[in-house]
Coordinates of N, CA and C in Angstrom, one line a residue:
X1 N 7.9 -1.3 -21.3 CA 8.1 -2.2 -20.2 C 7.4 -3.5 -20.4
X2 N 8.1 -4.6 -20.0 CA 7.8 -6.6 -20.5 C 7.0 -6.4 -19.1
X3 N 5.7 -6.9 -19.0 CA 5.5 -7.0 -17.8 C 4.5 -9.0 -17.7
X4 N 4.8 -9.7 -16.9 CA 4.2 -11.2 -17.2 C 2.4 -10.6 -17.3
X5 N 2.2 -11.6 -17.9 CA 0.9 -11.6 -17.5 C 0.1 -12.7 -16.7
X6 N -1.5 -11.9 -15.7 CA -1.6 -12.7 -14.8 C -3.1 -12.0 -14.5
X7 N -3.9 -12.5 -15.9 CA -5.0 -12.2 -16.0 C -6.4 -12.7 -15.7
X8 N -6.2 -13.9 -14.1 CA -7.0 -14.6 -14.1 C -8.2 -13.9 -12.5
X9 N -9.2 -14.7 -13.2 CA -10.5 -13.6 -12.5 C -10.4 -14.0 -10.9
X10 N -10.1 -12.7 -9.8 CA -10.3 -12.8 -8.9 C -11.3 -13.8 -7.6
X11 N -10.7 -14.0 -7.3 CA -11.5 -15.6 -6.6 C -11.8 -15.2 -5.8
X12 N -12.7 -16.4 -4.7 CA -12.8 -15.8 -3.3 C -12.3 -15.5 -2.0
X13 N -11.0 -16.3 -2.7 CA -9.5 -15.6 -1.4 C -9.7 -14.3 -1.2
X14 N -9.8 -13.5 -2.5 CA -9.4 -11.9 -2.3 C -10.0 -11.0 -2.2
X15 N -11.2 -12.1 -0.7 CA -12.4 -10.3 -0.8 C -11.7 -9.5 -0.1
X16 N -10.8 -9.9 0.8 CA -10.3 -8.0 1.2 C -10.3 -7.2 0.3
X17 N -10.2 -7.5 -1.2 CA -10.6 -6.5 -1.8 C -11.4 -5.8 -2.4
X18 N -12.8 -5.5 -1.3 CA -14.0 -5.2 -1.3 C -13.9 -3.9 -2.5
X19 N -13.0 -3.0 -2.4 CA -13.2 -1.8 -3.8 C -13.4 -2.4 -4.9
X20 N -13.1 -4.0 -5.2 CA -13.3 -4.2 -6.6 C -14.7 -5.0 -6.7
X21 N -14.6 -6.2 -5.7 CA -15.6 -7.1 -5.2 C -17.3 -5.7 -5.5
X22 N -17.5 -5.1 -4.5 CA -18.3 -4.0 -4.4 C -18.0 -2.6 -4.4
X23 N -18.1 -2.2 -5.6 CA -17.5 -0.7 -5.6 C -18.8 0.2 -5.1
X24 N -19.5 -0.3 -4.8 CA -20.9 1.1 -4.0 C -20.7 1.0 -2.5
X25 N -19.9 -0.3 -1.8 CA -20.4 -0.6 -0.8 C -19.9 0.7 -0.4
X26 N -20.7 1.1 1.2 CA -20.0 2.2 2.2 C -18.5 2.0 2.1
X27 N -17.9 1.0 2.1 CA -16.9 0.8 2.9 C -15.8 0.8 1.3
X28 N -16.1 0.5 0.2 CA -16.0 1.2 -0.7 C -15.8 2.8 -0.9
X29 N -16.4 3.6 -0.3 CA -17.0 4.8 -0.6 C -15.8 5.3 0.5
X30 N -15.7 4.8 1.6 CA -14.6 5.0 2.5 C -13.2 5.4 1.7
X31 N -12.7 4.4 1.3 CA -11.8 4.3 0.1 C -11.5 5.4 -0.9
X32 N -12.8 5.9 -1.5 CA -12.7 7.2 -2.9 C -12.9 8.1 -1.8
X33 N -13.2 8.4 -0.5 CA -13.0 9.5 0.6 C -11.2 9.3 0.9
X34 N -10.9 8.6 1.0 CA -9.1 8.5 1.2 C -8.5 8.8 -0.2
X35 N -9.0 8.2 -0.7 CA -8.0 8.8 -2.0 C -8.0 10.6 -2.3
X36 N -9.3 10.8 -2.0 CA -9.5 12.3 -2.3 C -8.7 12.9 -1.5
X37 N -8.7 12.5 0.2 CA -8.3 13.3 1.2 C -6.7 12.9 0.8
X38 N -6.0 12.4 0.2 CA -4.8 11.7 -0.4 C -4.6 13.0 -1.3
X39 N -5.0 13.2 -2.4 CA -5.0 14.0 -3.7 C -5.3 15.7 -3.3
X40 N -6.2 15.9 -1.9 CA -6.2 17.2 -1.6 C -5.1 17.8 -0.8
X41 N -4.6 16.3 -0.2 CA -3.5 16.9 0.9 C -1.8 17.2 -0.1
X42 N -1.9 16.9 -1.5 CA -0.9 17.4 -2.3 C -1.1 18.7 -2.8
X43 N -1.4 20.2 -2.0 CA -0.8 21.4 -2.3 C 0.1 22.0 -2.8
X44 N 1.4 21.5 -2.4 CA 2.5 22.0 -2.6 C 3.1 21.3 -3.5
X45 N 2.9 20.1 -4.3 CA 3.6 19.1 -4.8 C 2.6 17.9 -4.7
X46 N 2.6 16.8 -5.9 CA 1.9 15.6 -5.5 C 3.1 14.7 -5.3
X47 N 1.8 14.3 -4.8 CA 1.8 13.3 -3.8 C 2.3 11.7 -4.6
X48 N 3.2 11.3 -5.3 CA 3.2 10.5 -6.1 C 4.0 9.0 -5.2
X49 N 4.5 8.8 -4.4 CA 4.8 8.1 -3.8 C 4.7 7.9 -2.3
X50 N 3.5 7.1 -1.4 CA 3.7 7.2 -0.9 C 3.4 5.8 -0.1
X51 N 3.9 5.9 1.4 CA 3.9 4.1 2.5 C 2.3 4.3 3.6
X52 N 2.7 3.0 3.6 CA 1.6 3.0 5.2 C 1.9 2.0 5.7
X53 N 1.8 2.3 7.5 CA 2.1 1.5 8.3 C 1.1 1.8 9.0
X54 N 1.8 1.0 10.9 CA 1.0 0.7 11.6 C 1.9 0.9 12.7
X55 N 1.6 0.6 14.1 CA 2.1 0.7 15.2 C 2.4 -0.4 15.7
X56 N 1.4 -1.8 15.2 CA 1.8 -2.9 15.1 C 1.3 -3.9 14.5
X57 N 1.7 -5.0 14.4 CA 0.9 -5.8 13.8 C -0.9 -6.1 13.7
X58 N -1.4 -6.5 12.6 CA -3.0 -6.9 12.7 C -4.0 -5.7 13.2
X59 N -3.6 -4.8 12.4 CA -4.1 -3.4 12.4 C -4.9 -2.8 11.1
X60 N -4.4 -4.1 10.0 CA -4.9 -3.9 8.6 C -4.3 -3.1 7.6
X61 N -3.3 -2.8 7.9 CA -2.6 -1.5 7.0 C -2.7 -2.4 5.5
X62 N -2.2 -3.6 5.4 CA -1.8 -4.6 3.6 C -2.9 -4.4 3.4
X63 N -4.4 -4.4 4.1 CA -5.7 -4.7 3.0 C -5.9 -3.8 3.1
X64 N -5.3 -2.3 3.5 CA -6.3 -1.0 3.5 C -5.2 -0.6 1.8
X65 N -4.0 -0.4 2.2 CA -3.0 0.2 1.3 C -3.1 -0.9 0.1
X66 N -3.9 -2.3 -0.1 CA -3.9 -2.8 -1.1 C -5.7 -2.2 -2.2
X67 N -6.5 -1.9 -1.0 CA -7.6 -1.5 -1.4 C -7.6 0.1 -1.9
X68 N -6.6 0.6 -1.1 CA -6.2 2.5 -2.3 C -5.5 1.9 -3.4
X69 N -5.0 1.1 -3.2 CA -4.4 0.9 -4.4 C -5.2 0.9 -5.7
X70 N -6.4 -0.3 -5.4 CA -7.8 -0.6 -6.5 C -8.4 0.9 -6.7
X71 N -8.7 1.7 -5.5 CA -9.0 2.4 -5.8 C -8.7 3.9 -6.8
X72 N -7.4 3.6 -6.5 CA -6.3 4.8 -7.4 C -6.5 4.4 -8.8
X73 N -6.3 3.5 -9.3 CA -6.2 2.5 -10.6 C -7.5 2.7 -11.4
X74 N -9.1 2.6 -10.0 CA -9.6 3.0 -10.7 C -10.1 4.1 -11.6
X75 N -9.4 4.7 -11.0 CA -9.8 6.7 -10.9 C -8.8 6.7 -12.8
X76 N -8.4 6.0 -13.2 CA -7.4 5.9 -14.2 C -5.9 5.9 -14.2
X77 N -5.5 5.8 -12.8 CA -4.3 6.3 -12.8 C -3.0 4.8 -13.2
X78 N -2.2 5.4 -13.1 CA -1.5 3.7 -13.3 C -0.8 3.6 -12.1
X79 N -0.5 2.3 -11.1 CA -0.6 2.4 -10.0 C 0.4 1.3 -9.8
X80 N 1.8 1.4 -8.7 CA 2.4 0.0 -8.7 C 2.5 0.0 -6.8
X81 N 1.9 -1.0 -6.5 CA 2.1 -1.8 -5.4 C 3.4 -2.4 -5.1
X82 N 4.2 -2.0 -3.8 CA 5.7 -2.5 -3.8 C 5.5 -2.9 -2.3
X83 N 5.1 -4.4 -2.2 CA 5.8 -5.2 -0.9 C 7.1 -5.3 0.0
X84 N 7.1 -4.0 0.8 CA 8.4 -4.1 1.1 C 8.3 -4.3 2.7
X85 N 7.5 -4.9 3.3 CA 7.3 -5.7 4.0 C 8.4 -7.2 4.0
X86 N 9.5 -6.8 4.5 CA 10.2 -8.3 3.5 C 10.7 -9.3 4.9
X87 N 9.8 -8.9 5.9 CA 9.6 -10.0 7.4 C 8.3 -11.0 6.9
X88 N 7.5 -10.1 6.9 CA 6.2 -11.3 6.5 C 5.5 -10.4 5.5
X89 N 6.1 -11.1 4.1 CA 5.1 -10.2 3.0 C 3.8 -11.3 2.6
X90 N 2.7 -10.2 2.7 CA 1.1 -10.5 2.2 C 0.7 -10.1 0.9
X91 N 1.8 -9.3 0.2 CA 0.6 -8.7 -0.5 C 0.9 -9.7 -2.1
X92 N 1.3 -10.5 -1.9 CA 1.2 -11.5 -3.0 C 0.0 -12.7 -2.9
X93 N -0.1 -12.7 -1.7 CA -1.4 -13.5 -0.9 C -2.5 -12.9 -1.4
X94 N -2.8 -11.8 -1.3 CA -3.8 -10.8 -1.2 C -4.0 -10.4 -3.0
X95 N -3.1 -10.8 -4.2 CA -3.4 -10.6 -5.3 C -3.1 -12.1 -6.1
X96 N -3.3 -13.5 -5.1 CA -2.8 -14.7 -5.7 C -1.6 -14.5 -6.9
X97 N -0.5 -13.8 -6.4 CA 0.4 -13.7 -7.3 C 1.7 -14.6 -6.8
X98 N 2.9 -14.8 -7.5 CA 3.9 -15.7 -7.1 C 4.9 -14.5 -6.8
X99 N 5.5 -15.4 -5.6 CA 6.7 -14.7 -4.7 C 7.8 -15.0 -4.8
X100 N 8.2 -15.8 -6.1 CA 9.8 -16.3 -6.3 C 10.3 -15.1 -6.3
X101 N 10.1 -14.0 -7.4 CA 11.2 -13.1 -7.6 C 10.5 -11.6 -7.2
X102 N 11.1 -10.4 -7.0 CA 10.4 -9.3 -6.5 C 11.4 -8.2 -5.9
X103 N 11.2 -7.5 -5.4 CA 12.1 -5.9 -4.9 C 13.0 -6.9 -4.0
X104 N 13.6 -8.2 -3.2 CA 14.6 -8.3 -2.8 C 15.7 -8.5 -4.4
X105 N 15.3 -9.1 -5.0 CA 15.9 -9.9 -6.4 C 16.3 -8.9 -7.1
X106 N 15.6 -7.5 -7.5 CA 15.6 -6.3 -7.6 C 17.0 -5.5 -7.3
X107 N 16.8 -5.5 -5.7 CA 18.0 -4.6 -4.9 C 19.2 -5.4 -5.4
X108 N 18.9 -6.3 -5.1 CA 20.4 -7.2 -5.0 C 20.9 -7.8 -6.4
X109 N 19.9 -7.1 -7.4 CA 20.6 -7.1 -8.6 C 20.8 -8.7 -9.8
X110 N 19.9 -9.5 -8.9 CA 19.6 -10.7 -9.6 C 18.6 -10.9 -10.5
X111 N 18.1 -9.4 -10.5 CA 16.6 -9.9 -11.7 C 16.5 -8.0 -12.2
X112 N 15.5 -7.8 -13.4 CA 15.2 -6.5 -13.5 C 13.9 -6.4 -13.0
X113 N 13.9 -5.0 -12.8 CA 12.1 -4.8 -12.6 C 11.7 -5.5 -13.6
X114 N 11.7 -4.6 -14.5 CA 10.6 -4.8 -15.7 C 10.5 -6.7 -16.4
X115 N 11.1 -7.7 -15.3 CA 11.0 -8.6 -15.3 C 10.6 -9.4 -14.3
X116 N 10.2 -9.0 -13.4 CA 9.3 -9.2 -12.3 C 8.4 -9.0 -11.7
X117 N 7.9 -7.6 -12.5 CA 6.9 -6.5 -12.0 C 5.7 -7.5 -12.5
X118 N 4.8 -7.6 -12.0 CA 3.6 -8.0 -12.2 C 2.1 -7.6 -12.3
X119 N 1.4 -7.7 -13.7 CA 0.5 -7.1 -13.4 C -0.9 -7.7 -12.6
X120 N -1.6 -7.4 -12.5 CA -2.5 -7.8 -11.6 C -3.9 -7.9 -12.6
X121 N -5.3 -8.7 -11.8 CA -6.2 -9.0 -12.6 C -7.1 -7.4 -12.9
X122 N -6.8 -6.1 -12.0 CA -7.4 -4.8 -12.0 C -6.8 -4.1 -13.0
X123 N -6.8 -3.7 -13.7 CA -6.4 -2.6 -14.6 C -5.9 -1.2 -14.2
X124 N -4.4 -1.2 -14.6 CA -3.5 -0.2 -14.3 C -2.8 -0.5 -12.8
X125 N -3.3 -1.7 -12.7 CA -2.6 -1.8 -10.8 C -1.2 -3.3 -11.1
X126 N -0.3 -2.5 -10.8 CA 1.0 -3.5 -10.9 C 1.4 -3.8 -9.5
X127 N 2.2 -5.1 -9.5 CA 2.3 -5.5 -7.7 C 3.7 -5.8 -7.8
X128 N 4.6 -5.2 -7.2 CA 6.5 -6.0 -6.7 C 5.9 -6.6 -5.6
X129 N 6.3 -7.7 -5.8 CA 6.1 -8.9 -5.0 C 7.4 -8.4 -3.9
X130 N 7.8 -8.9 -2.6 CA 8.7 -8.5 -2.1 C 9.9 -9.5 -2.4
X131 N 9.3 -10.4 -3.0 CA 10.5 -11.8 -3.4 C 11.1 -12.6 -2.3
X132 N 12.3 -13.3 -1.9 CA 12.4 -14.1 -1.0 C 13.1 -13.5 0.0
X133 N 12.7 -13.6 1.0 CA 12.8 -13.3 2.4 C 14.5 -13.0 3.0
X134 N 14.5 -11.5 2.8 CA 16.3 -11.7 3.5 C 16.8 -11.7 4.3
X135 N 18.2 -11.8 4.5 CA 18.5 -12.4 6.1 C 18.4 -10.4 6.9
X136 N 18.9 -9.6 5.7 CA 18.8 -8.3 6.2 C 18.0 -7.0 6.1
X137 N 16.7 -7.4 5.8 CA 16.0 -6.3 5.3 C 16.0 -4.9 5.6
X138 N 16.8 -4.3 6.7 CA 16.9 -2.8 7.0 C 17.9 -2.2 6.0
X139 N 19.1 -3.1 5.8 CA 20.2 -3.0 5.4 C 20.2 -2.4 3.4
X140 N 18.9 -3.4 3.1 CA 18.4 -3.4 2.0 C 17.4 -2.0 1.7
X141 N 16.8 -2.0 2.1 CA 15.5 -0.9 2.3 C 16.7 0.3 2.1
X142 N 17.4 0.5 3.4 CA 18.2 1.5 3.3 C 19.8 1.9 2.2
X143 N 19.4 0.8 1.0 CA 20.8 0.9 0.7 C 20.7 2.4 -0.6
X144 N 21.9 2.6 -0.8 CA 21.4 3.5 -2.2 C 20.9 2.8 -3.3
X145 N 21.3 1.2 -3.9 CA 20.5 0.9 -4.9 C 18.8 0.8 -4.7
X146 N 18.1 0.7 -3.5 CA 17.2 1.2 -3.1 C 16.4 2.6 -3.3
X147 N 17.3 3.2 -3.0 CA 17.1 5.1 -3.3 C 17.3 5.1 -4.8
X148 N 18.0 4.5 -5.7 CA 17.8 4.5 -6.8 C 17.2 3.8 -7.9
X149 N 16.5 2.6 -6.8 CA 15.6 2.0 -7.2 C 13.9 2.7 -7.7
X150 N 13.8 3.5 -6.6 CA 12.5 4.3 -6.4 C 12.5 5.6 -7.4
X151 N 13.5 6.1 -7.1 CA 13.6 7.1 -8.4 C 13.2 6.6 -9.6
X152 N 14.4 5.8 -9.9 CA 14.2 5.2 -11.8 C 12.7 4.3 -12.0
X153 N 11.8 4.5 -11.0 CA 10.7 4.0 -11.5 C 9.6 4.9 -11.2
X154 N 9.6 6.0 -11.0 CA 8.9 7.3 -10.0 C 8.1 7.7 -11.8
X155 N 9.3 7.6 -12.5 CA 8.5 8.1 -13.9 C 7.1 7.0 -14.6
X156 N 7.6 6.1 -13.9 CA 6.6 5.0 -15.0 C 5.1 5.1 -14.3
X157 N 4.7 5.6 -13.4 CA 3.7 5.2 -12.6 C 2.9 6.5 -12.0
X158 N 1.5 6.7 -11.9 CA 0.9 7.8 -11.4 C 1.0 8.3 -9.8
X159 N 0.9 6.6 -9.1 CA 1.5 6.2 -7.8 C 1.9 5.0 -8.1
X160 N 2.8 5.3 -6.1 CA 3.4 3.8 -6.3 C 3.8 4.1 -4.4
X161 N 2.8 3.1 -4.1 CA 2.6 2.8 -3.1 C 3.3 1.6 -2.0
X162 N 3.6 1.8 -0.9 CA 4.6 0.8 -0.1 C 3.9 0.3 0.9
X163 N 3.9 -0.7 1.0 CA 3.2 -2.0 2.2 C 4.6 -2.1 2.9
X164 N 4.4 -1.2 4.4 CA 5.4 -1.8 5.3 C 5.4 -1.9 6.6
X165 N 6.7 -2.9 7.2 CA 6.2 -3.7 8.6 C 5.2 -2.2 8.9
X166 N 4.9 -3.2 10.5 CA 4.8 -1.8 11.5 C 6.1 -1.3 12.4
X167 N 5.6 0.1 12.7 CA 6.9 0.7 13.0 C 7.4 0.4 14.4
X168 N 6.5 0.1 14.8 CA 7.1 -0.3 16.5 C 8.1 -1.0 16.6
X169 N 7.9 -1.9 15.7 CA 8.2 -3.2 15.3 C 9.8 -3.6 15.0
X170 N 10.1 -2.8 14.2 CA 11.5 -2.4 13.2 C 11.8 -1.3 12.9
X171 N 12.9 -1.2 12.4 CA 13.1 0.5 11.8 C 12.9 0.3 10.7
X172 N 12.1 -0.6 9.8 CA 12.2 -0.4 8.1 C 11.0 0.8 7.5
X173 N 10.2 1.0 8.5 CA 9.3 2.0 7.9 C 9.6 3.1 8.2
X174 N 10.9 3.1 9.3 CA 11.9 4.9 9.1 C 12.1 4.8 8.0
X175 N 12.7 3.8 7.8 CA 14.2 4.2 6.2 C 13.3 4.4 5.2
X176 N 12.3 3.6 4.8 CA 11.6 4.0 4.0 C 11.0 5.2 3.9
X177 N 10.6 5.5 4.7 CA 9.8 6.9 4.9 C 10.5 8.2 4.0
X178 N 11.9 8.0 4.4 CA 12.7 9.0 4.0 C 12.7 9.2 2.5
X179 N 12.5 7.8 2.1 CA 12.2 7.8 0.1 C 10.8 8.2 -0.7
X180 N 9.5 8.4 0.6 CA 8.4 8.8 -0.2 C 8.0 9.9 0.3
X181 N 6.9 10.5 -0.6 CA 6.3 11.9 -0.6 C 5.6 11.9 0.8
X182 N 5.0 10.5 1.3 CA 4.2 11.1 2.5 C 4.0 9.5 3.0
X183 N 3.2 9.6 4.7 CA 3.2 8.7 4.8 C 2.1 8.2 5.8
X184 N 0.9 7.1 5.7 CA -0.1 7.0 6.7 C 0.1 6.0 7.4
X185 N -0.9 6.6 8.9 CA -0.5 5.5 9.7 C -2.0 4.9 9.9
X186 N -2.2 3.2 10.0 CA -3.0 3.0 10.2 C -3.5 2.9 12.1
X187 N -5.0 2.6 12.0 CA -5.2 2.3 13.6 C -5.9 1.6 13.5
X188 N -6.2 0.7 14.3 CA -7.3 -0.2 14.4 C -8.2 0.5 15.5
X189 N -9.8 0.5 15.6 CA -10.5 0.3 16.7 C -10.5 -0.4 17.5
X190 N -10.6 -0.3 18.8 CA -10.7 -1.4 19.8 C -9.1 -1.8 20.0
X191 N -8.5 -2.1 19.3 CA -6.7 -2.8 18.9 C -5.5 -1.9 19.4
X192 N -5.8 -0.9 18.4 CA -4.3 0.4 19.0 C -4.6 0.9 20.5
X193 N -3.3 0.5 21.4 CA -3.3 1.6 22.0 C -3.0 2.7 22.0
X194 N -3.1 3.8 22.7 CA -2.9 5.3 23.0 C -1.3 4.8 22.8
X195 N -0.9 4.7 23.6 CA 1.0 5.4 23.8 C 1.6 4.1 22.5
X196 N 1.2 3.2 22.0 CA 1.5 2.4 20.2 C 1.9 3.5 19.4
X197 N 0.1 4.2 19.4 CA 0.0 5.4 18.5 C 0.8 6.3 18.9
X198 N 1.4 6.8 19.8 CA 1.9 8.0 20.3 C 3.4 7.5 19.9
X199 N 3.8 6.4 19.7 CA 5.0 6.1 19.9 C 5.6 5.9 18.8
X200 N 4.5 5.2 17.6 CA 5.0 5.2 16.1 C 4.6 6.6 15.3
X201 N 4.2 7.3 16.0 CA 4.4 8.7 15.6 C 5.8 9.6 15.9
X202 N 5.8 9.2 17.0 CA 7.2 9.9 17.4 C 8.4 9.2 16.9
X203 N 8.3 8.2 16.5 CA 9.3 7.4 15.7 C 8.9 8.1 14.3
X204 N 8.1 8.3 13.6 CA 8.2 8.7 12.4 C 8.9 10.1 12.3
X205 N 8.2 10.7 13.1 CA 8.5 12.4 13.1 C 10.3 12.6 13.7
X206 N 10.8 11.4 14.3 CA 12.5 11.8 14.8 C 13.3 11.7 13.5
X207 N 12.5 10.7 12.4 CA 13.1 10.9 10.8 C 12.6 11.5 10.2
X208 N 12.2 12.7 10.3 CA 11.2 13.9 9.2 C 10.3 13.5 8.7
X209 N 9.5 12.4 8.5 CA 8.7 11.6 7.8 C 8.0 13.3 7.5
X210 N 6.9 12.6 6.5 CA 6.0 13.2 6.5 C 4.4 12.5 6.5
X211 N 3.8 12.7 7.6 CA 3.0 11.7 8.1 C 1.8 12.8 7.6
X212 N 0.9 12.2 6.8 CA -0.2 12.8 6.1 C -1.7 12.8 7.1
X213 N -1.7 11.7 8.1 CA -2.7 11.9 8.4 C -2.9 10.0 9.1
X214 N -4.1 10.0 9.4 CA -4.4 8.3 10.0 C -5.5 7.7 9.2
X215 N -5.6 6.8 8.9 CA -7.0 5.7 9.2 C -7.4 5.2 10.2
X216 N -8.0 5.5 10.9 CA -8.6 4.8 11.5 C -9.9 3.4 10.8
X217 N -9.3 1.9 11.1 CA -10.1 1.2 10.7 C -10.7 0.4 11.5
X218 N -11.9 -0.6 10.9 CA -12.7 -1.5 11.3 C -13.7 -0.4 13.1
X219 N -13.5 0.9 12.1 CA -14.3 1.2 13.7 C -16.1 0.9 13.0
X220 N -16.8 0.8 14.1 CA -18.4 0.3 13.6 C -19.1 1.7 13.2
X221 N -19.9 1.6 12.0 CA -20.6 2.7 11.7 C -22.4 2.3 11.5
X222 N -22.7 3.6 11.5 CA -24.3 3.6 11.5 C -24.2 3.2 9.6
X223 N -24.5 2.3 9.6 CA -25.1 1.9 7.7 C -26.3 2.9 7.4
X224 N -26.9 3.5 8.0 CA -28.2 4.4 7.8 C -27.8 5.6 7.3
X225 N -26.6 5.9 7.2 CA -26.1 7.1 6.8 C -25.9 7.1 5.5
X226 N -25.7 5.6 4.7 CA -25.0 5.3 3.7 C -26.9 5.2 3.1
X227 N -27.5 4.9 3.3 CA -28.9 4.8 2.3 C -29.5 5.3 1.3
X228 N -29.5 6.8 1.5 CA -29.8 7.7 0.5 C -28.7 7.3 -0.5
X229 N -27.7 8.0 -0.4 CA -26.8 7.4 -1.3 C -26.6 6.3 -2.5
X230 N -26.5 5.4 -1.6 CA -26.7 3.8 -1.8 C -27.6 3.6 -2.9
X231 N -29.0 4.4 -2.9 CA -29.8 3.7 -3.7 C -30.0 4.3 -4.9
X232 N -28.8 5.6 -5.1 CA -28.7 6.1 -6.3 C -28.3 5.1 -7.5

């Protein structure tokens, strides 16, 4: 696999991505607690592909699902980030990478992966940019070269993880749903409401999703818990 290279040292645009920035911090530590509870909840089968959303916008799901991502990569795994967010994609923001070409250019057959795929400044962590913005993105998400987009790359990767809208929002994180192993939802503290949550749930579960479980983020914690630890 040709993949560009894009080896330049993380700045300070991209502390959301505290797992790499500080790998002791709590909030770090939060992170290798999700991956585990990720890795335990594969019983039956792993877990090798999977999405996260939200119920709505500014809930944090791109900086939580781009921070497992650091985190998965670092555990050794090889790990590809796929922006399919293709209303308002971040996660090229969030790795200062370029958005010309990516999973729209992809589907619609104007570019190859293995010519667009990008690797990132972390090691083992690759990013599909979502590429340029289409007039139909459900249409896309749900087409078969889509479905056979995710297959033919299911072999190359340990995970490979999906940044998408929130579900309130659109139907793109049904359709998707139906193409990965599992699927989280984020929440904000203070932000989500009750019937949000109640409602992008029930939208996930009317397409069989398989909803693994929540985050709850940005809720406030005692740091006195993290001490002992911390000063190992």
């Amino acid at each position: 696999m040709v993949l560009k290279k894009h080896k330049k040292e993380l700045s300070g645009k991209q502390r959301t991505l505290i797992t790499e920035f500080d790998k002791k911090s709590p909030i770090s530590e939060q992170f290798k607690t999700l991956r585990t509870n990720i890795q335990f909840a594969a019983i039956d089968r792993k877990l090798k592909t999977l999405m996260m959303t939200s119920s709505s916008p500014g809930e944090g799901k791109s900086t939580i699902i781009a921070n497992l991502g650091v985190v998965l990569a670092q555990q050794q795994n090889r790990v590809l980030l796929v922006d399919t967010d293709l209303r308002k994609p971040t996660v090229h923001f969030t790795f200062q990478l370029p958005n010309h070409t990516g999973l729209t250019t992809v589907i619609t057959q104007q570019a190859k992966f293995e010519d667009v795929v990008l690797e990132t400044s972390i090691p083992r962590l690759d990013v599909l940019p979502s590429g340029p913005i289409p007039p139909n993105p459900s249409e896309l998400l749900g087409s078969k070269v889509m479905e056979k987009f995710v297959s033919s790359i299911a072999g190359s990767y340990d995970y490979i993880v999906f940044d998408t809208p929130p579900v309130n929002a659109v139907t793109d994180p049904q359709i998707l749903s139906r193409l990965v192993d599992g699927v989280i939802l984020v929440i904000r503290s203070g932000k989500t409401e009750d019937e949000h949550a109640k409602k992008a749930v029930a939208s996930l579960k009317k397409v069989d999703a398989n909803i693994l479980g929540a985050v709850l983020n940005d809720r406030e914690i005692d740091n006195s818990q993290y001490y002992y630890y911390g000063e190992g």
